[in-house]
Coordinates of C-alpha atoms and ligand atoms in Angstrom, one line a residue:
M17 CA 0.0 0.1 0.0
N18 CA 1.3 3.2 -1.2
I19 CA 1.2 5.1 2.1
G20 CA 4.0 6.4 4.7
N21 CA 5.0 5.0 8.1
N22 CA 3.1 7.5 10.0
E23 CA 0.0 6.5 8.6
R24 CA 0.9 2.9 8.8
R25 CA 1.2 3.2 12.7
L26 CA -2.1 5.1 12.8
L27 CA -3.8 2.9 10.9
K28 CA -2.6 -0.1 13.3
V29 CA -3.7 1.8 16.3
M30 CA -7.2 2.3 14.8
L31 CA -7.5 -1.3 13.7
S32 CA -7.3 -2.4 17.4
E33 CA -10.7 -1.1 17.6
P34 CA -12.1 -0.6 14.1
S35 CA -15.2 1.3 15.3
K36 CA -14.1 3.5 17.4
S37 CA -14.0 7.2 17.2
W38 CA -10.5 8.2 18.7
N39 CA -9.3 11.6 20.2
L40 CA -6.2 13.1 20.2
E41 CA -4.8 12.0 23.6
E42 CA -5.9 8.4 22.8
L43 CA -4.5 8.4 19.5
L44 CA -1.3 10.0 20.6
S45 CA -0.7 7.5 23.6
N46 CA -1.3 4.9 21.5
T47 CA 1.2 5.7 18.7
G48 CA 3.9 6.8 21.0
W49 CA 4.0 10.1 19.6
S50 CA 4.7 13.3 21.5
D51 CA 3.9 15.7 18.8
Q52 CA 0.3 16.1 17.5
V53 CA 1.5 17.4 14.3
H54 CA 2.0 13.5 13.4
V55 CA -1.6 12.5 14.0
A56 CA -3.1 15.5 12.3
G57 CA -0.7 14.9 9.3
A58 CA -1.1 11.2 9.1
G59 CA -4.9 11.5 9.8
K60 CA -5.1 14.2 7.1
S61 CA -3.6 11.9 4.4
L62 CA -5.6 8.9 5.4
E63 CA -8.6 11.0 5.2
E64 CA -7.5 11.7 1.5
S65 CA -7.0 7.8 0.8
G66 CA -10.6 7.6 2.2
L67 CA -9.5 5.3 4.9
V68 CA -10.2 7.6 7.7
E69 CA -12.6 10.2 8.8
V70 CA -12.1 13.2 10.7
E71 CA -14.9 15.1 12.6
E72 CA -14.0 18.4 13.6
S73 CA -16.0 20.3 16.5
R74 CA -15.7 23.7 17.5
T75 CA -15.9 25.0 21.2
T76 CA -14.9 27.8 23.0
L77 CA -12.4 27.3 25.8
I78 CA -12.5 29.9 28.9
S79 CA -9.2 30.1 30.9
L80 CA -8.1 32.9 33.5
G81 CA -6.6 35.9 32.3
D82 CA -3.8 37.8 34.0
K83 CA -6.2 39.6 36.4
G84 CA -8.0 36.3 37.1
S85 CA -4.9 34.3 38.2
N86 CA -4.3 37.6 40.5
A87 CA -7.8 37.3 41.8
L88 CA -7.0 33.6 42.7
E89 CA -4.3 34.7 45.2
E90 CA -5.3 38.0 46.3
G91 CA -9.1 37.7 46.3
L92 CA -11.5 38.8 43.9
L93 CA -12.0 42.9 44.2
E94 CA -15.6 42.4 45.3
S95 CA -14.8 39.8 47.8
R96 CA -12.0 41.8 49.4
L97 CA -14.5 45.0 49.5
W98 CA -17.4 42.9 50.8
D99 CA -15.0 41.5 53.6
W100 CA -13.9 45.0 54.6
I101 CA -17.6 46.4 54.4
S102 CA -18.9 43.5 56.5
N103 CA -16.1 43.8 59.2
Q104 CA -16.9 47.6 59.7
P105 CA -19.2 48.6 62.6
P106 CA -22.3 50.0 61.2
E107 CA -21.4 53.6 61.6
S108 CA -18.6 53.2 59.3
R109 CA -19.8 51.1 56.7
N110 CA -19.5 54.1 54.5
M111 CA -18.1 55.7 51.2
S112 CA -15.8 58.2 53.4
S113 CA -14.2 55.3 55.5
L114 CA -13.8 53.2 52.3
V115 CA -11.9 56.2 50.6
S116 CA -9.5 56.4 53.7
S117 CA -9.2 52.9 53.9
G118 CA -6.4 50.8 52.2
F119 CA -8.1 50.5 48.9
G120 CA -6.6 52.7 46.5
R121 CA -8.5 55.0 44.1
E122 CA -8.3 52.6 41.4
E123 CA -9.5 49.8 43.3
A124 CA -12.4 51.5 45.2
G125 CA -13.7 53.2 42.0
P126 CA -14.5 50.3 39.7
G127 CA -15.2 48.4 43.2
I128 CA -18.0 50.4 43.9
G129 CA -19.8 49.7 40.3
I130 CA -19.2 46.2 40.9
L131 CA -20.8 46.1 44.2
R132 CA -23.5 48.2 42.9
G133 CA -24.3 45.3 40.6
L134 CA -24.4 42.8 43.1
G135 CA -27.5 44.8 44.8
V136 CA -25.4 47.0 47.2
S137 CA -26.7 50.6 47.1
I138 CA -25.3 53.7 48.5
V139 CA -28.0 55.6 50.8
D140 CA -26.6 59.1 52.2
G141 CA -23.2 57.7 51.9
S142 CA -23.6 54.4 53.7
F143 CA -23.7 50.8 51.9
V144 CA -27.0 49.2 52.4
A145 CA -27.7 45.6 51.3
N146 CA -29.2 42.4 51.9
D147 CA -26.1 40.9 53.3
A148 CA -26.6 37.0 52.8
E149 CA -27.6 37.7 49.0
V150 CA -24.5 39.5 48.4
S151 CA -22.4 37.0 50.2
E152 CA -23.8 34.2 48.1
S153 CA -23.4 35.8 45.0
I154 CA -19.6 36.5 45.7
E155 CA -18.9 33.1 46.9
K156 CA -20.3 31.8 43.3
R157 CA -18.0 34.2 41.6
I158 CA -15.2 32.8 43.8
A159 CA -16.1 29.3 42.9
F160 CA -15.9 30.2 39.1
I161 CA -12.6 31.6 39.5
K162 CA -11.4 28.6 41.5
S163 CA -12.8 26.3 38.8
L164 CA -10.5 27.5 36.3
S165 CA -7.4 27.2 38.3
S166 CA -6.4 23.9 36.9
G167 CA -6.7 25.0 33.5
P168 CA -9.2 25.7 30.8
L169 CA -12.7 24.4 30.5
V170 CA -15.3 24.1 27.6
I171 CA -17.9 27.1 27.8
S172 CA -20.7 24.6 28.0
E173 CA -19.8 23.3 31.2
L174 CA -19.8 26.7 32.9
D175 CA -22.4 28.9 34.4
S176 CA -23.3 31.3 31.0
D177 CA -24.3 34.1 33.0
L178 CA -20.9 34.2 35.1
V179 CA -19.3 33.8 31.8
N180 CA -20.9 36.7 30.4
H181 CA -20.4 38.7 33.7
F182 CA -16.5 38.0 33.5
S183 CA -16.2 38.6 30.0
S184 CA -17.4 42.0 30.4
R185 CA -14.5 42.6 33.0
S186 CA -11.3 43.2 31.6
G187 CA -8.2 40.5 32.2
L188 CA -10.0 38.0 34.1
I189 CA -11.0 35.5 31.9
V190 CA -9.9 34.7 28.2
S191 CA -11.9 32.7 25.8
E192 CA -10.3 31.1 23.0
D193 CA -12.2 29.2 20.2
S194 CA -10.5 25.8 19.7
I195 CA -11.3 22.9 17.2
S196 CA -11.4 19.3 18.7
R197 CA -11.1 16.6 16.0
K198 CA -11.8 12.9 16.3
W199 CA -10.4 10.3 14.0
K200 CA -12.8 7.3 13.1
L201 CA -12.1 4.5 10.4
T202 CA -14.3 4.4 7.3
E203 CA -15.6 1.4 5.9
S204 CA -12.8 0.9 3.6
G205 CA -10.1 1.8 6.5
T206 CA -11.6 -1.2 8.4
K207 CA -10.6 -3.7 5.5
V208 CA -7.1 -2.7 5.7
E209 CA -5.2 -5.8 6.2
E210 CA -2.6 -5.8 9.5
S211 CA 0.0 -7.4 7.4
E212 CA 0.1 -4.5 5.1
L213 CA 0.9 -1.8 7.9
S214 CA 4.4 -3.1 8.8
E215 CA 6.6 -0.1 8.9
T216 CA 9.6 0.1 6.4
Q217 CA 12.6 2.4 6.3
M218 CA 11.7 4.8 3.8
I219 CA 13.8 7.4 2.0
G220 CA 12.3 10.9 2.2
E221 CA 15.3 12.7 0.7
L222 CA 18.1 11.7 -1.3
T223 CA 21.3 12.8 0.2
P224 CA 25.1 12.5 -0.8
E225 CA 25.6 10.9 2.0
I226 CA 22.9 8.0 1.0
L227 CA 24.2 7.7 -2.3
Q228 CA 27.8 7.1 -1.0
T229 CA 26.4 3.7 0.4
E230 CA 24.3 1.2 -1.2
S231 CA 21.6 1.6 1.2
W232 CA 19.2 3.0 -1.5
I233 CA 19.2 -0.1 -3.3
G234 CA 16.0 -1.6 -3.0
A235 CA 14.8 0.7 -0.3
E236 CA 11.2 2.2 -0.4
F237 CA 11.1 6.1 -1.3
K238 CA 8.5 8.1 0.1
P239 CA 6.3 9.5 -2.5
F240 CA 6.6 13.2 -2.9
D241 CA 3.0 15.1 -2.8
V242 CA 3.7 18.1 -4.8
K243 CA 0.1 19.4 -4.2
S244 CA 0.2 19.2 -0.2
P245 CA -0.1 22.1 1.5
A246 CA 3.0 23.8 2.8
P247 CA 3.9 27.1 4.5
I248 CA 4.6 30.0 2.2
P249 CA 8.0 31.2 3.1
A250 CA 8.0 34.7 4.1
G251 CA 11.1 36.0 2.7
G252 CA 12.3 39.5 2.6
R253 CA 11.7 41.5 -0.6
S254 CA 11.9 45.1 -1.7
H255 CA 9.3 47.6 -1.0
P256 CA 7.2 48.0 -4.0
M257 CA 8.3 51.7 -4.6
K258 CA 11.9 50.7 -4.3
A259 CA 11.3 48.0 -6.6
L260 CA 9.5 50.2 -9.2
I261 CA 12.4 52.9 -8.7
E262 CA 14.9 50.0 -9.4
R263 CA 12.9 49.0 -12.9
I264 CA 12.7 52.5 -14.0
R265 CA 16.3 53.2 -13.5
S266 CA 17.1 50.0 -15.7
V267 CA 14.7 51.2 -18.2
F268 CA 16.4 54.6 -18.5
L269 CA 19.9 53.3 -18.3
E270 CA 19.0 50.7 -21.1
M271 CA 17.9 53.7 -23.3
G272 CA 21.1 55.2 -22.9
F273 CA 20.4 58.0 -20.0
S274 CA 22.6 58.5 -16.8
E275 CA 21.5 59.3 -13.6
I276 CA 21.4 62.7 -11.8
E277 CA 20.8 63.7 -8.1
G278 CA 20.0 66.9 -6.2
D279 CA 19.5 68.3 -3.1
F280 CA 15.9 68.5 -1.4
V281 CA 16.6 72.0 0.1
Q282 CA 17.0 74.6 -3.1
S283 CA 16.8 78.3 -3.7
A284 CA 13.8 79.9 -5.0
G285 CA 15.8 81.0 -7.9
W286 CA 16.8 77.4 -9.2
N287 CA 13.7 76.0 -8.3
M288 CA 11.4 78.5 -10.1
D289 CA 13.5 81.9 -11.5
A290 CA 15.7 79.7 -13.4
L291 CA 12.6 78.1 -15.0
F292 CA 11.2 81.4 -16.0
I293 CA 8.4 81.0 -13.3
P294 CA 7.2 84.5 -12.5
Q295 CA 8.0 85.7 -9.2
S296 CA 4.3 86.7 -8.7
H297 CA 3.3 83.0 -9.7
P298 CA 0.5 81.9 -7.3
A299 CA 2.2 78.1 -7.1
R300 CA 5.1 80.0 -5.2
T301 CA 3.0 81.2 -2.2
M302 CA 3.4 79.6 1.0
Q303 CA 0.1 77.6 0.4
D304 CA 1.9 75.6 -2.5
T305 CA 5.7 75.6 -1.5
F306 CA 7.2 74.8 1.7
Y307 CA 9.4 77.7 2.5
L308 CA 12.3 77.2 5.3
T309 CA 13.3 79.1 8.3
E310 CA 16.4 77.3 8.8
P311 CA 18.2 78.0 6.7
E312 CA 16.4 80.8 5.7
N313 CA 18.3 81.5 2.7
V314 CA 20.5 79.7 0.0
E315 CA 23.2 81.8 -1.5
V316 CA 22.8 82.0 -5.4
E317 CA 25.9 83.1 -7.6
E318 CA 25.4 86.7 -8.8
K319 CA 25.9 85.6 -12.2
Y320 CA 22.7 83.7 -12.4
L321 CA 20.8 86.4 -10.4
D322 CA 21.5 89.1 -13.0
L323 CA 20.8 86.9 -15.8
W324 CA 17.5 85.8 -14.3
A325 CA 16.7 89.6 -13.6
K326 CA 17.3 90.4 -16.9
V327 CA 15.2 87.8 -18.7
H328 CA 12.3 88.1 -16.2
E329 CA 12.2 91.9 -16.5
S330 CA 12.6 92.2 -20.3
G331 CA 13.7 89.0 -22.0
H332 CA 17.3 90.1 -22.1
D333 CA 18.9 88.4 -25.4
T334 CA 16.3 85.7 -25.8
G335 CA 13.8 87.4 -28.2
S336 CA 11.1 87.5 -25.3
R337 CA 9.7 90.7 -23.6
G338 CA 10.0 88.8 -20.1
W339 CA 7.3 89.4 -17.5
G340 CA 8.1 93.2 -17.2
G341 CA 8.1 94.5 -13.4
S342 CA 11.0 94.3 -11.3
F343 CA 12.9 91.1 -10.3
D344 CA 13.8 90.6 -6.4
K345 CA 17.1 88.9 -5.8
I346 CA 16.3 88.6 -2.3
E347 CA 13.4 86.3 -3.1
S348 CA 15.5 84.1 -5.6
Q349 CA 17.5 83.2 -2.5
K350 CA 14.9 82.0 -0.2
A351 CA 15.2 78.4 1.0
L352 CA 12.7 75.9 0.2
L353 CA 12.1 72.4 -0.5
R354 CA 12.1 71.6 -4.1
T355 CA 8.7 71.2 -5.6
H356 CA 9.8 69.6 -8.8
T357 CA 13.0 67.5 -9.8
T358 CA 13.0 70.0 -12.7
V359 CA 15.4 71.8 -10.5
N360 CA 18.1 69.1 -11.1
T361 CA 18.0 69.0 -14.5
V362 CA 18.4 72.7 -15.1
R363 CA 21.2 72.9 -12.7
H364 CA 22.8 70.2 -14.8
I365 CA 22.7 72.0 -17.8
A366 CA 24.3 75.1 -15.8
E367 CA 27.2 72.8 -15.0
N368 CA 27.7 71.0 -18.4
P369 CA 26.3 73.7 -20.7
T370 CA 28.4 72.8 -23.5
T371 CA 28.3 69.0 -23.2
P372 CA 25.2 67.0 -24.8
S373 CA 23.6 64.9 -22.5
R374 CA 20.8 62.5 -21.8
V375 CA 20.0 62.3 -18.1
F376 CA 17.4 61.1 -15.9
G377 CA 16.8 61.4 -11.9
I378 CA 13.9 59.9 -9.5
G379 CA 13.5 61.9 -6.6
R380 CA 11.3 63.2 -3.8
V381 CA 9.6 66.6 -4.2
F382 CA 7.6 68.4 -1.8
R383 CA 4.3 70.5 -2.0
Q384 CA 1.8 71.6 0.5
E385 CA -1.2 69.3 -0.3
T386 CA -3.8 68.3 1.8
I387 CA -3.7 64.4 2.1
D388 CA -6.3 62.5 0.1
R389 CA -6.8 59.6 -2.0
T390 CA -4.6 60.8 -4.8
H391 CA -2.2 63.7 -2.9
M392 CA 0.3 63.7 -0.4
P393 CA 2.8 66.6 0.7
E394 CA 5.7 64.4 -0.5
F395 CA 6.0 62.2 -3.6
H396 CA 8.5 61.3 -6.2
Q397 CA 8.8 62.4 -10.0
I398 CA 10.6 60.7 -12.8
E399 CA 12.6 63.4 -14.8
G400 CA 14.5 63.8 -17.5
I401 CA 16.1 65.9 -20.3
I402 CA 17.9 65.3 -23.7
H403 CA 20.4 68.2 -24.4
E404 CA 21.9 68.2 -27.6
P405 CA 21.8 70.2 -30.7
D406 CA 19.3 68.2 -32.5
A407 CA 16.9 67.7 -29.8
S408 CA 13.2 68.0 -31.1
L409 CA 9.9 67.5 -30.0
P410 CA 9.6 64.3 -32.1
M411 CA 12.6 62.9 -30.3
L412 CA 10.8 64.0 -26.9
I413 CA 7.7 62.0 -27.6
S414 CA 9.4 58.9 -28.9
T415 CA 11.6 58.8 -26.0
L416 CA 8.5 59.1 -23.7
K417 CA 6.6 56.3 -25.8
T418 CA 9.6 54.0 -25.6
F419 CA 10.0 54.5 -22.0
Y420 CA 6.2 53.7 -21.1
S421 CA 6.2 50.8 -23.7
K422 CA 9.2 49.6 -21.7
M423 CA 7.2 49.7 -18.7
G424 CA 4.3 47.7 -20.2
Y425 CA 2.1 50.8 -21.4
P426 CA 2.4 50.8 -25.1
D427 CA -0.1 53.2 -25.8
V428 CA 1.0 56.7 -25.0
R429 CA -0.1 60.3 -26.2
V430 CA 0.6 63.7 -25.7
R431 CA -1.7 66.8 -25.5
P432 CA -1.1 70.5 -25.6
A433 CA -0.6 72.0 -22.4
Y434 CA 1.0 74.8 -20.5
F435 CA 4.1 75.2 -18.4
P436 CA 6.0 78.7 -18.1
Y437 CA 9.3 77.3 -18.7
T438 CA 8.3 75.0 -21.9
E439 CA 7.2 75.9 -25.6
P440 CA 5.9 73.8 -27.0
S441 CA 4.6 72.2 -24.0
A442 CA 2.8 68.7 -23.8
E443 CA 0.9 66.6 -21.0
V444 CA 1.9 63.0 -21.1
E445 CA -1.1 60.4 -21.0
I446 CA -1.0 56.4 -21.1
L447 CA -3.9 54.2 -22.1
W448 CA -5.1 52.3 -19.0
R449 CA -7.9 50.0 -19.0
G450 CA -9.6 52.0 -21.9
E451 CA -9.0 55.6 -20.1
W452 CA -6.3 58.0 -21.0
L453 CA -4.7 59.0 -17.8
E454 CA -2.3 62.1 -17.4
L455 CA 1.0 61.1 -15.9
G456 CA 3.0 64.4 -16.2
G457 CA 4.2 67.3 -18.3
S458 CA 7.0 67.6 -20.6
G459 CA 8.4 70.1 -23.5
I460 CA 11.2 72.1 -24.8
F461 CA 12.6 74.6 -22.5
R462 CA 12.2 78.0 -23.7
P463 CA 15.0 80.3 -24.7
E464 CA 14.3 82.2 -21.3
V465 CA 15.3 79.1 -19.4
T466 CA 18.2 77.9 -21.7
E467 CA 20.1 81.1 -22.6
P468 CA 21.0 82.1 -18.8
L469 CA 22.3 78.4 -18.3
G470 CA 24.6 79.0 -21.2
T471 CA 23.4 76.5 -23.8
E472 CA 22.3 77.3 -27.4
W473 CA 20.9 73.8 -28.1
P474 CA 17.2 72.6 -27.5
V475 CA 16.6 70.9 -24.3
C476 CA 13.6 68.1 -24.4
A477 CA 12.5 67.8 -20.9
W478 CA 9.7 66.0 -18.8
G479 CA 8.8 65.3 -15.4
M480 CA 6.2 62.7 -14.2
G481 CA 4.5 61.1 -11.2
L482 CA 5.9 58.2 -9.9
E483 CA 3.0 57.5 -7.6
R484 CA 0.4 57.8 -10.0
L485 CA 2.4 55.0 -12.2
A486 CA 3.0 53.0 -8.9
M487 CA -0.7 52.8 -8.4
L488 CA -1.5 51.6 -11.9
I489 CA 1.2 48.9 -11.8
L490 CA 0.0 47.7 -8.0
G491 CA -3.5 48.1 -8.8
L492 CA -4.2 50.7 -6.0
D493 CA -6.8 53.4 -5.6
D494 CA -5.3 55.2 -2.7
I495 CA -2.1 56.7 -2.8
R496 CA -1.6 56.4 0.6
Q497 CA -1.9 52.4 0.6
L498 CA 1.7 52.9 -1.0
Y499 CA 3.4 54.0 2.1
Q500 CA 1.5 52.1 4.9
P501 CA 4.2 50.1 6.7
D502 CA 1.9 46.8 6.9
I503 CA 4.0 44.1 6.4
E504 CA 1.0 41.6 5.4
I505 CA -0.4 44.0 2.9
L506 CA 3.0 44.9 1.6
S507 CA 4.0 41.2 1.1
K508 CA 1.1 40.3 -1.1
M509 CA 1.8 43.2 -3.5
P510 CA 2.8 41.9 -6.9
L511 CA 6.4 41.5 -7.5
L512 CA 7.8 44.0 -9.8
Ligands
LIG6 N1 7.9 70.4 -13.4 C1 6.6 69.8 -14.0 C2 6.0 69.5 -13.0 O1 6.0 69.3 -11.5 C3 6.9 68.7 -15.3 C4 7.5 69.1 -16.3 C5 8.9 68.9 -16.4 C6 7.0 69.9 -17.4 C7 9.8 69.5 -17.4 C8 7.6 70.3 -18.2 C9 8.9 69.8 -18.7 O2 4.5 68.9 -13.0

C-alpha cells in the first residue's frame, strides 16, 4: 500500500478497535508520538485516501486571564471589598471610610460599580444591602474563578451568566475558540489488512551520504506530494516603491541615459526663477511651497541672479519681452524644499552647458497638499532631459513612448499643455483599461530658460509622477496605500 510509516502506525492503532472514534490524546498515547502534528498529518492523508474520517467540532475554551490569576491569589475585588464592609461597625460602613481605607482609588472606584451590580446601594453615603444575598453571589464568583485554576474549561460546562459577567470585566478570563478532532476508520479503512501495515525504512530525501552507500538499493522511497499544503516562506523583498524605482532606473539606463541627483533644499531661484516662473506666480506662495526658516536663505551665484533678473524683467537676449516688473534677488535666495525635480535638470545644464547629455533622475519633491486619495505632501517625480544640438519635439515624444512601452504601457499620447518654462508644452497620457490617464508634463525648454544656463541647444524635458504610475502597476486606488508600513499587505503586492 502506498502510504507512509506514520499512516501505517496510525491505521494499526485504529484497527485495534475498528469502530471507535478516537480523540487526540488516545491516538498520541497509543502511537507513542509526542507531537500532535503526526496525528494531524497522518490523519489528513488517510482521510484523503478515504480510509479515515475526521470529525471536527468547534468549542470555546475559557481560561483565567492575568487578572484572574491575581484574583485567585489575592481574592476577587468584590470579595475583598465586601469582607472589609462586612467587618466595619455600622457607623463606618460608608464611602468616606472606604476612601480612607487601604483601597486605592483605582480599586475603590471600579469596586463600587461591581458592588452595585451585586445589589449594594449607597444611601446617604452608607452601604445598604441584603448581606446574605451579596455574600452568596460573591461565593459563586469565587467558585467560578477557582474552577478555572487547573486549566481551561469548555464553555458549555460553565455557568453562562458568570461567563458573561466575567467577559465584561477586563483581564479576568480569556476565551479562545478551539477545534477538537476525532478520527474514525471508514468502511474501507476497517478492511485494511494488518499485514500491510508493517513500517518500513523509507527514504524521504536523497542525500549525498545515502548515495555514497548502497543502502538506497531496494529501499522504499517516500512519495513526494507536490500538491500537499506547505507554509509560504515569507522571505524579505524590496518595498514595491523601491522595486519600481529600480525598474525605471534600469529602463532609462538601457535607453542610454545617465542618472543625476540633487538636494531637497534649494533656492527659489533655481527651483523657479531659472525656469522662468514669474515671481508673482500663485504656486510660489506659502500655500503651495514649503519655505524654510533654517536655513532661511541659500546663496545663489550673482551671475545667475543678474541673468534671471534681465530675462524676467525684459527678456534679455532671448527675443522675449519677459514678465515686466522688477525682479527681486532676495526672493530668489529664499530656501525651500524643491517642488519638482526639474531643478536638478536645469542645474545639470548650467554645470555642463556645452556637453550634450541625456540624463534622468527619480527623486522626492514636496508641496503643501492636503492628504487625500490622490495627494500627498511628499511624492516622487521621474525627470529627464535630452540636451543636444538636434533635440526636438518628435525625439521627446518617441523617448517617452519608448519609456512607457518598456514599462508595459505601449499606448502613449501627448496633448497640448502649458508650463511657464516650455514651448511647446505637452501633457503625457497613457492608455489604461480603456482610459487615458495623465502622468506628467513635458516640453522643450524656452530660450528664457536655456539662455541664462549658457546653452544654445534645444532641451527636451519631462517630469512625471511616480506614485501615479505605481498605483496603476500595483492596482491601488489610494496613494496612501503605497506608504503604509503593513508587512501583511506589502508582502502580497505583486513583484515588480
Ligand atoms: N515640473 C513639472 C511638474 O512638476 C513637469 C515638467 C517637467 C513639465 C519638465 C515640463 C517639463 O509637473
